[in-house]
Tab-separated table of C-alpha atoms in Angstrom:
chain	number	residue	atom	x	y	z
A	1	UNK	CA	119.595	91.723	51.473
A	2	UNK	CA	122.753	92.328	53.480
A	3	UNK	CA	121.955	96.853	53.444
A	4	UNK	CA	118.214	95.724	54.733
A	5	UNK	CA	119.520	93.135	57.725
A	6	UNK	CA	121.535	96.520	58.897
A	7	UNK	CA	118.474	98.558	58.243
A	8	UNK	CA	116.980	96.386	60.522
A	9	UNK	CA	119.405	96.386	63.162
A	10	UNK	CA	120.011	99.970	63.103
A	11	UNK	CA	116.212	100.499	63.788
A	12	UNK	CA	115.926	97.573	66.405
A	13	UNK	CA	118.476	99.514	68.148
A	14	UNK	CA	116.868	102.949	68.068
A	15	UNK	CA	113.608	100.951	68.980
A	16	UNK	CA	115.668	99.302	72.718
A	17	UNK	CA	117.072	102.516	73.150
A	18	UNK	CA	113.159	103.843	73.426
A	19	UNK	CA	112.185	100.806	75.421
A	20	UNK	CA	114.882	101.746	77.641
A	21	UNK	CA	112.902	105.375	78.250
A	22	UNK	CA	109.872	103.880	78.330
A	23	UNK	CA	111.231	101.315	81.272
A	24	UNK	CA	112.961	104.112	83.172
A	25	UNK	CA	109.820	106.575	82.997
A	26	UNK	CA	107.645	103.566	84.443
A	27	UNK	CA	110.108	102.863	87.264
A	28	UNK	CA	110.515	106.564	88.123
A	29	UNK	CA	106.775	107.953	87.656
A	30	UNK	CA	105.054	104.887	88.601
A	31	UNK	CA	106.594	102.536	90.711
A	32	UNK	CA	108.743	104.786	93.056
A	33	UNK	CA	106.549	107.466	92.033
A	34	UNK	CA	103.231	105.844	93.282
A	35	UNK	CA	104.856	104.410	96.403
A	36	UNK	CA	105.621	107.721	97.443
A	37	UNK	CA	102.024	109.016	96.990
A	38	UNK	CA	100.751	106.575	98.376
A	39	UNK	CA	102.955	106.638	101.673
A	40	UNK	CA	102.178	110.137	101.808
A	41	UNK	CA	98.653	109.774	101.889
A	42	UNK	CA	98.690	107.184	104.438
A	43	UNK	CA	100.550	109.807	106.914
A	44	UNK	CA	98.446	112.804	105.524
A	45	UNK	CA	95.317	111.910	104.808
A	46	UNK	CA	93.835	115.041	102.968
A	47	UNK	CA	95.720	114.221	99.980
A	48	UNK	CA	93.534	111.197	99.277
A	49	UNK	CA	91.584	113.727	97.832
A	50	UNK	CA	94.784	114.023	94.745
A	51	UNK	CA	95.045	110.604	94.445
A	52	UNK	CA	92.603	110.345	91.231
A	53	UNK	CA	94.345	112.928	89.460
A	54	UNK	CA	97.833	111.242	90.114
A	55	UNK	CA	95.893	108.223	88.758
A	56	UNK	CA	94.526	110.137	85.618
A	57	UNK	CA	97.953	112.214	84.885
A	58	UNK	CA	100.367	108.843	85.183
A	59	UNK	CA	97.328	107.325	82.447
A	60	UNK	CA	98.145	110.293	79.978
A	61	UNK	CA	101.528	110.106	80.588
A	62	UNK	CA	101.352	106.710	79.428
A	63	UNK	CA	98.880	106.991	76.461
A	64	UNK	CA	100.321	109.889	75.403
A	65	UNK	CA	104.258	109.560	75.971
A	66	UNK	CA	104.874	105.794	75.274
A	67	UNK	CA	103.824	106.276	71.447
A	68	UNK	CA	106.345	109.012	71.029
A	69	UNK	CA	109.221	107.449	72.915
A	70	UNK	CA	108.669	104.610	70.720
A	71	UNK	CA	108.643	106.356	67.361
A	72	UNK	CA	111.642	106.259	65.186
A	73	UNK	CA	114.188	108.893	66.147
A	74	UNK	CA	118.144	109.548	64.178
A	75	UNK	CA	120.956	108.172	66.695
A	76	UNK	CA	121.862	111.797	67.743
A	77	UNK	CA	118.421	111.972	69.438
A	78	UNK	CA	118.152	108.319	71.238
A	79	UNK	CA	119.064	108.968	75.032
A	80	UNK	CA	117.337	106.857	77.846
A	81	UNK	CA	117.102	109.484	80.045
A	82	UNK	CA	114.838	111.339	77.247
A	83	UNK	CA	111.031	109.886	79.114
A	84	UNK	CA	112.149	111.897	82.488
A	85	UNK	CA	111.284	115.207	80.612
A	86	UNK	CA	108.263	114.731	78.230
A	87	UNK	CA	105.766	116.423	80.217
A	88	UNK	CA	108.061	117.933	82.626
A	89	UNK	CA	109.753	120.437	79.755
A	90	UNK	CA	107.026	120.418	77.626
A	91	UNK	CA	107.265	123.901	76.770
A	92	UNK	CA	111.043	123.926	75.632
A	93	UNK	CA	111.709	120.401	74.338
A	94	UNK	CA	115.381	120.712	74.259
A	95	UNK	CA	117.423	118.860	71.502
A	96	UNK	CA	120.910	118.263	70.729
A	97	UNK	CA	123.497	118.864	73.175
A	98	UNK	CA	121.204	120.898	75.448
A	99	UNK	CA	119.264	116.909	75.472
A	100	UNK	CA	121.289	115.340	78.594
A	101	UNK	CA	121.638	118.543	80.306
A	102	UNK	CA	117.857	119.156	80.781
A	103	UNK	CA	117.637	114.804	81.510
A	104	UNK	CA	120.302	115.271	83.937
A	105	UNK	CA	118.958	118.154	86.036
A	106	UNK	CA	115.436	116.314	85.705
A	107	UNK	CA	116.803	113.213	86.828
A	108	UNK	CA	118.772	114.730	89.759
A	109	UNK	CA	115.543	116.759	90.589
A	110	UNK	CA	113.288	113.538	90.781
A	111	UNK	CA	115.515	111.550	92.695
A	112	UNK	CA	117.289	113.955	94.987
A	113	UNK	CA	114.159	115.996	95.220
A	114	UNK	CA	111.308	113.795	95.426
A	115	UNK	CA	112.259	110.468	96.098
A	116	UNK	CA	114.760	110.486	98.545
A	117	UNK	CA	113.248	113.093	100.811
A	118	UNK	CA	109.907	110.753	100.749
A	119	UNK	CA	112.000	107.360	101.283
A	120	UNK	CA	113.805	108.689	104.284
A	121	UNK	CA	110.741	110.172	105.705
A	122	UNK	CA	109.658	106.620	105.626
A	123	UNK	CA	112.613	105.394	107.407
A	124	UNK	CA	113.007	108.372	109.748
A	125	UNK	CA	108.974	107.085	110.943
A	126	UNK	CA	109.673	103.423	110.871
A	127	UNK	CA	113.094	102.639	111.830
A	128	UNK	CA	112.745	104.642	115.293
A	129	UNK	CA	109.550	102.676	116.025
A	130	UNK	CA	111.420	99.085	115.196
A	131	UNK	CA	114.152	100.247	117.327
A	132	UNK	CA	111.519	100.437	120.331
A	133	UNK	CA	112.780	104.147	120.786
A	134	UNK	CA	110.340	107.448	121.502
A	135	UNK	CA	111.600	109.471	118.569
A	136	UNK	CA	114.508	109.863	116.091
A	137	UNK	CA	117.841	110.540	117.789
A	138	UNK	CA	120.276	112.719	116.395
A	139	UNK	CA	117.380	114.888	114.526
A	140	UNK	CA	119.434	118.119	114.479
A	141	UNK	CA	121.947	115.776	112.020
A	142	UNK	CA	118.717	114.861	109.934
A	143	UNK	CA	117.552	118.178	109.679
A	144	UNK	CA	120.767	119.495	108.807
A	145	UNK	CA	120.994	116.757	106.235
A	146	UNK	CA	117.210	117.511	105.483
A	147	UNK	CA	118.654	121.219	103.770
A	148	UNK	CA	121.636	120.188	102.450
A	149	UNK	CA	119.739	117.589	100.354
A	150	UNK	CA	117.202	120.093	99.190
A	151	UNK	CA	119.601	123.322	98.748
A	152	UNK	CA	121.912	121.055	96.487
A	153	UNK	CA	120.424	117.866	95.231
A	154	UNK	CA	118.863	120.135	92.672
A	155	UNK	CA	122.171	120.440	91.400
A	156	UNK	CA	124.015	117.038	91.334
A	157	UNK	CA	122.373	115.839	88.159
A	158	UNK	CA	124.636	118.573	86.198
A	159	UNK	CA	128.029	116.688	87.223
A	160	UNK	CA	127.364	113.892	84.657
A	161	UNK	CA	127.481	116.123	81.949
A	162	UNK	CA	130.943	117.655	83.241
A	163	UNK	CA	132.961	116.290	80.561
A	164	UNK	CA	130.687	116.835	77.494
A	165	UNK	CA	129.647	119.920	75.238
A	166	UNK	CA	127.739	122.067	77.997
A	167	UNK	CA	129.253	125.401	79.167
A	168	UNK	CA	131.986	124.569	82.075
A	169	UNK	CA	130.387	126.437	84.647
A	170	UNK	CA	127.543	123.413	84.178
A	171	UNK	CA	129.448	120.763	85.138
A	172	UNK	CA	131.475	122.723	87.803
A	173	UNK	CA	128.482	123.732	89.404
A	174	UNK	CA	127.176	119.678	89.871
A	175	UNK	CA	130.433	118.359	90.895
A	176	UNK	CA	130.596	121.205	93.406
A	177	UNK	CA	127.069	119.898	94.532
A	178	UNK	CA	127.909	116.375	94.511
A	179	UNK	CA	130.642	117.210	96.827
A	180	UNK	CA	128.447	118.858	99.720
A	181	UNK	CA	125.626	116.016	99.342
A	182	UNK	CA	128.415	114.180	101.114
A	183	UNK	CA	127.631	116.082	103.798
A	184	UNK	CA	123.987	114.540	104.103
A	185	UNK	CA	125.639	111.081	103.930
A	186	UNK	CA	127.436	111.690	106.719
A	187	UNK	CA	124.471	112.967	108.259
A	188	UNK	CA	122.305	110.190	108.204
A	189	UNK	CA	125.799	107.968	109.357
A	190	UNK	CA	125.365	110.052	112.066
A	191	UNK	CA	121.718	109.020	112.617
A	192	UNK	CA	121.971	105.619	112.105
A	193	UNK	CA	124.538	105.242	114.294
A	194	UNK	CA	122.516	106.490	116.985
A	195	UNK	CA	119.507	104.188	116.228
A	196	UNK	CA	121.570	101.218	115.834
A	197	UNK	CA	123.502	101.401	119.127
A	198	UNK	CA	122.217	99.617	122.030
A	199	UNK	CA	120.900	96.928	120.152
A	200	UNK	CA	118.847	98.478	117.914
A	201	UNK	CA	120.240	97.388	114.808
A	202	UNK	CA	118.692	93.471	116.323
A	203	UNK	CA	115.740	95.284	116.994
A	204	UNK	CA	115.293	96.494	114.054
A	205	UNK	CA	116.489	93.745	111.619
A	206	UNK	CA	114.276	90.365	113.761
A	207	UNK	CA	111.203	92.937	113.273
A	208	UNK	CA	108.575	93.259	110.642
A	209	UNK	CA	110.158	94.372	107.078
A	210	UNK	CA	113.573	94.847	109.142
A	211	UNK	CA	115.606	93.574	106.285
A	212	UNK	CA	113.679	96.027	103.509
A	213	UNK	CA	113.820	99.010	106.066
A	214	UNK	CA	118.123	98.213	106.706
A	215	UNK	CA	118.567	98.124	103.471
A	216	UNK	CA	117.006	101.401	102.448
A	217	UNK	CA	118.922	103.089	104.923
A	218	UNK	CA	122.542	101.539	103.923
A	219	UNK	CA	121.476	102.230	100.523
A	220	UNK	CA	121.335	105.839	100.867
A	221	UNK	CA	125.174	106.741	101.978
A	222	UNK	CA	126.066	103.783	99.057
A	223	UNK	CA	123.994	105.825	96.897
A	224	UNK	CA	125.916	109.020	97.628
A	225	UNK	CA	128.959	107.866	97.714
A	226	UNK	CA	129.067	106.391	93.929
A	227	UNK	CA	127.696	109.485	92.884
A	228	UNK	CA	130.517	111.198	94.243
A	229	UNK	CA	133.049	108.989	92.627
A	230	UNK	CA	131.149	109.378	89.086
A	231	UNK	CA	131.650	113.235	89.179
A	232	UNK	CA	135.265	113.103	89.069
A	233	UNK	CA	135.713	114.373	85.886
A	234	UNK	CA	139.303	111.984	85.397
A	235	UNK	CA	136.822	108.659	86.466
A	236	UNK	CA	133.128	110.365	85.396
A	237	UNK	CA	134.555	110.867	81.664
A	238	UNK	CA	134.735	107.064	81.466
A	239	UNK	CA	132.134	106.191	83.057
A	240	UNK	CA	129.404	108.057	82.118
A	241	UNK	CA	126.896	106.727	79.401
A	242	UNK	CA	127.735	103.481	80.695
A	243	UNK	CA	126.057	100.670	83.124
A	244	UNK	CA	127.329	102.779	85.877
A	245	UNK	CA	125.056	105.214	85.699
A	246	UNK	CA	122.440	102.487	85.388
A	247	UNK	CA	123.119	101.437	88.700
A	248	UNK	CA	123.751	104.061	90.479
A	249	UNK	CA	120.284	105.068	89.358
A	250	UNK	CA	119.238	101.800	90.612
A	251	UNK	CA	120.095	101.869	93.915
A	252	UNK	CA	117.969	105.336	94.134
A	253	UNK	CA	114.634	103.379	92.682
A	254	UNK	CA	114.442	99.866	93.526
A	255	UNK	CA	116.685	100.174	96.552
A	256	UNK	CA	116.514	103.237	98.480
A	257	UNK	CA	113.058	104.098	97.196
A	258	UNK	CA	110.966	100.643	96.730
A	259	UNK	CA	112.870	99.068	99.753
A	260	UNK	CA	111.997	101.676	102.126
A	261	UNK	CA	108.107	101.665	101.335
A	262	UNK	CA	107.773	97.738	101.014
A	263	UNK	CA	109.431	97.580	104.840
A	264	UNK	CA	107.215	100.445	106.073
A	265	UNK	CA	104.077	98.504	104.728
A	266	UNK	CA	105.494	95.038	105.567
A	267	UNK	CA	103.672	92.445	107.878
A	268	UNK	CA	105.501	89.628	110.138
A	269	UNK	CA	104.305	86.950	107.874
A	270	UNK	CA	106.569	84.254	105.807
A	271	UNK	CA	105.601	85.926	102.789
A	272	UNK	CA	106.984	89.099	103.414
A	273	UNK	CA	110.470	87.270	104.922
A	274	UNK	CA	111.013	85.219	102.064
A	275	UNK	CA	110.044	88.100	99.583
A	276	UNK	CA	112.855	90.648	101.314
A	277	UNK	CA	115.295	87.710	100.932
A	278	UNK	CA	114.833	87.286	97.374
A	279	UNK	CA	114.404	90.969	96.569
A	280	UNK	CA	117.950	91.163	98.213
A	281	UNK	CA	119.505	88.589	95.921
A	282	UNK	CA	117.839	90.161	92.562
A	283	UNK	CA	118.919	93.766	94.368
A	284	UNK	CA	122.334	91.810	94.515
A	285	UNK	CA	122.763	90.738	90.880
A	286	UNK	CA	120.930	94.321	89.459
A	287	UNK	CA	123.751	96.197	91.067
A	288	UNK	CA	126.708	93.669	90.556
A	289	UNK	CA	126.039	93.579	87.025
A	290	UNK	CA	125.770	96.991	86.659
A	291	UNK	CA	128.763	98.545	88.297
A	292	UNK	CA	130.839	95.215	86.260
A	293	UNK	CA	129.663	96.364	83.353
A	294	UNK	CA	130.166	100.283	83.609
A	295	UNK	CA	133.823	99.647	84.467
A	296	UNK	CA	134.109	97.048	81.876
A	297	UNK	CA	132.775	99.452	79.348
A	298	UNK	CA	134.852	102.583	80.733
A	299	UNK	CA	137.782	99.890	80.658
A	300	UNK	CA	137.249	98.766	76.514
A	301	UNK	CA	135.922	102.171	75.382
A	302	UNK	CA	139.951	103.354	76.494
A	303	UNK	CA	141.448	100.315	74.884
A	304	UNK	CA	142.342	101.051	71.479
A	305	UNK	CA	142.328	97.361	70.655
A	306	UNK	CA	138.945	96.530	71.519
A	307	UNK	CA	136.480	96.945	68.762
A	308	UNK	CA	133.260	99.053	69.555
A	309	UNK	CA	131.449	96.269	68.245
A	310	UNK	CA	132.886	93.658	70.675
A	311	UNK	CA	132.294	95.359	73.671
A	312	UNK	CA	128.734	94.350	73.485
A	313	UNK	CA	129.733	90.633	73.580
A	314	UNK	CA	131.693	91.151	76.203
A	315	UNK	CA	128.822	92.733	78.448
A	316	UNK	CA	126.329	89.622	77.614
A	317	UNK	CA	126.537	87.645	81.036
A	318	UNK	CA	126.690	91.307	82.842
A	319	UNK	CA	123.388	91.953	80.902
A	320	UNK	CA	122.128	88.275	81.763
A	321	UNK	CA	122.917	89.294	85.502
A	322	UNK	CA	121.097	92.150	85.708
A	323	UNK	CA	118.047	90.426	83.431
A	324	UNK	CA	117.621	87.770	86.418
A	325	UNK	CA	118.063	90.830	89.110
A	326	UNK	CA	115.295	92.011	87.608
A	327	UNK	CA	113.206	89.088	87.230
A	328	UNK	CA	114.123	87.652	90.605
A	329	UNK	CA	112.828	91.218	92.103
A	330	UNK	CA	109.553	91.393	89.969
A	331	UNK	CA	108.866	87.586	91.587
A	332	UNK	CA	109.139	88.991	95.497
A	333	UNK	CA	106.906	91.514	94.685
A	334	UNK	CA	104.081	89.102	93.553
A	335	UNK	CA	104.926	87.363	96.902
A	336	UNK	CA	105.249	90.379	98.840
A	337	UNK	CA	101.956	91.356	97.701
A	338	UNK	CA	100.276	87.392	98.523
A	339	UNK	CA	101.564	88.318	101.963
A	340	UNK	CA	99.050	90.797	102.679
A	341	UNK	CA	96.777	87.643	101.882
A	342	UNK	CA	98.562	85.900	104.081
A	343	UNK	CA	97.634	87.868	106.776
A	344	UNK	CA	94.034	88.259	106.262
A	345	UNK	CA	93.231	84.648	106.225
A	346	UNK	CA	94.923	84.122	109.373
């Protein structure tokens, strides 16, 4: 009775870990993923024309990718990141060590590749028109910014793996990537210092969706900046595989990404207010929880005296944390979305 409880256990861990693919893949793919499409179309019209075939392709990527994610897998196969790639390296499924080194660059391609460039398109469109200004200031900074995000971001997914069993020149070449990302951080600094002056930043945050569309924008140099930190290989060694990672991821999706596109669409109605302010407190929680737990877990995993086992007791109120993030989030979309109703019937 006692070997089949473990059994059990053992298999209804493999079986989270999946979940956990399945959750990020749907985040990724189709809620920042169809936010993006669908700003795009709005600006360029023609690609209306794709938007059934994104709808088809995210269908079989859930009929046909969910079942295998979920199917039982030995522990030296169960990563989270494993959903990023299904379709994406379908050719060479990699396995093993070479595992987190294709999620990694996948990951880092997504985000640094697809969704920030499409989040602060949305914010280099909106925030100038909030701001009551003709066009973005400072655009030789963005551009410059623009190319140092695409000629690198490519690359920053590698520095996670720096400290594991991948060739050194792998996790050389991310950190060294990581490093000159800065360099778009500071960019966009540079920007939005230049909108906010002259009281633009009032502007900006008593107008429609101004507390989504400020938050996407600090989000991005917050974003950067603990992705620097984690490729330290002395602090990134720790730290990696843990709830940082999480988080930092986080702030990419549901706060760079999803807050950007929910204050481009956003209306001046109450629905939309209140939904930004409790967005903000789940946003709150999600991130506290996660960045808590990451250095709690970076913090026991180096103690000697702390049992593997009991570090997962010790991360229960972190976890609670980021369960009602979540769950305070999913609520102000619902009422995000009534807003829209809102609107109509006045």
């Amino acid at each position: 009775m006692k070997k089949r409880l473990l059994l059990f256990l053992a298999w209804l861990g493999l079986f989270l870990g999946a979940l956990s693919a399945v959750e990020v893949s749907a985040a990724v793919v189709g809620w920042g993923g169809e936010g993006g499409f669908g700003w795009t179309a709005v600006r360029i019209h023609r690609l209306i024309l794709v938007a059934g075939g994104f709808c088809a392709g995210w269908a079989a990527f859930a009929g046909g990718g969910i079942g295998p994610l979920l199917s039982p897998r030995t522990v030296a196969e169960r990563y989270a990141s494993a959903g990023f790639f299904f379709l994406i390296l379908w050719v060479v499924l990699p396995g093993g060590a070479a595992l987190p080194s294709g999620a990694a660059w996948t990951a880092s391609g997504l985000l640094f590749l697809w969704m920030a460039p499409l989040s602060l398109a949305a914010l280099c469109r909106a925030l100038p028109e909030r701001a009551g200004r003709g066009g973005l200031p400072e655009e030789g900074a963005a551009r410059f910014g623009f190319w140092i995000l695409v000629l690198f971001g490519g690359w920053a997914g590698a520095a996670r793996v720096a400290s594991g069993p991948v060739p050194a020149w792998v996790g050389t070449a991310g950190v060294a990537a990581v490093l000159l990302l800065a360099l778009a951080g500071v960019a966009w600094c540079v920007v939005l210092a230049a909108l906010f002056r002259d009281g633009g930043w009032d502007r900006i945050r008593h107008g429609a969706g101004g507390g989504f569309l400020l938050a996407a924008a600090l989000a991005f140099p917050l974003w950067l900046a603990l992705v620097w930190i984690g490729s330290f290989r002395g602090l990134g060694a720790h730290l990696h595989l843990t709830l940082f990672d999480a988080a930092v991821d986080d702030i990419a999706v549901p706060g760079l990404g999803a807050m950007a596109f929910l204050g481009y669409f956003a209306r001046p109605v109450r629905a939309h207010r209140a939904a930004f302010w409790l967005y903000a407190g789940g946003f709150v929680f999600l991130i506290g929880g996660g960045l808590a737990g990451g250095i709690l877990q970076a913090l026991a995993f180096t103690d000697r005296a702390v049992p593997f086992a009991a570090v997962g007791s010790l991360l229960k109120p972190l976890l609670w944390m980021r369960l009602i993030g979540w769950g305070a989030m999913g609520t102000a979309l619902i009422v995000y979305g009534w807003g829209f109703f809102e609107r109509r019937a006045k």
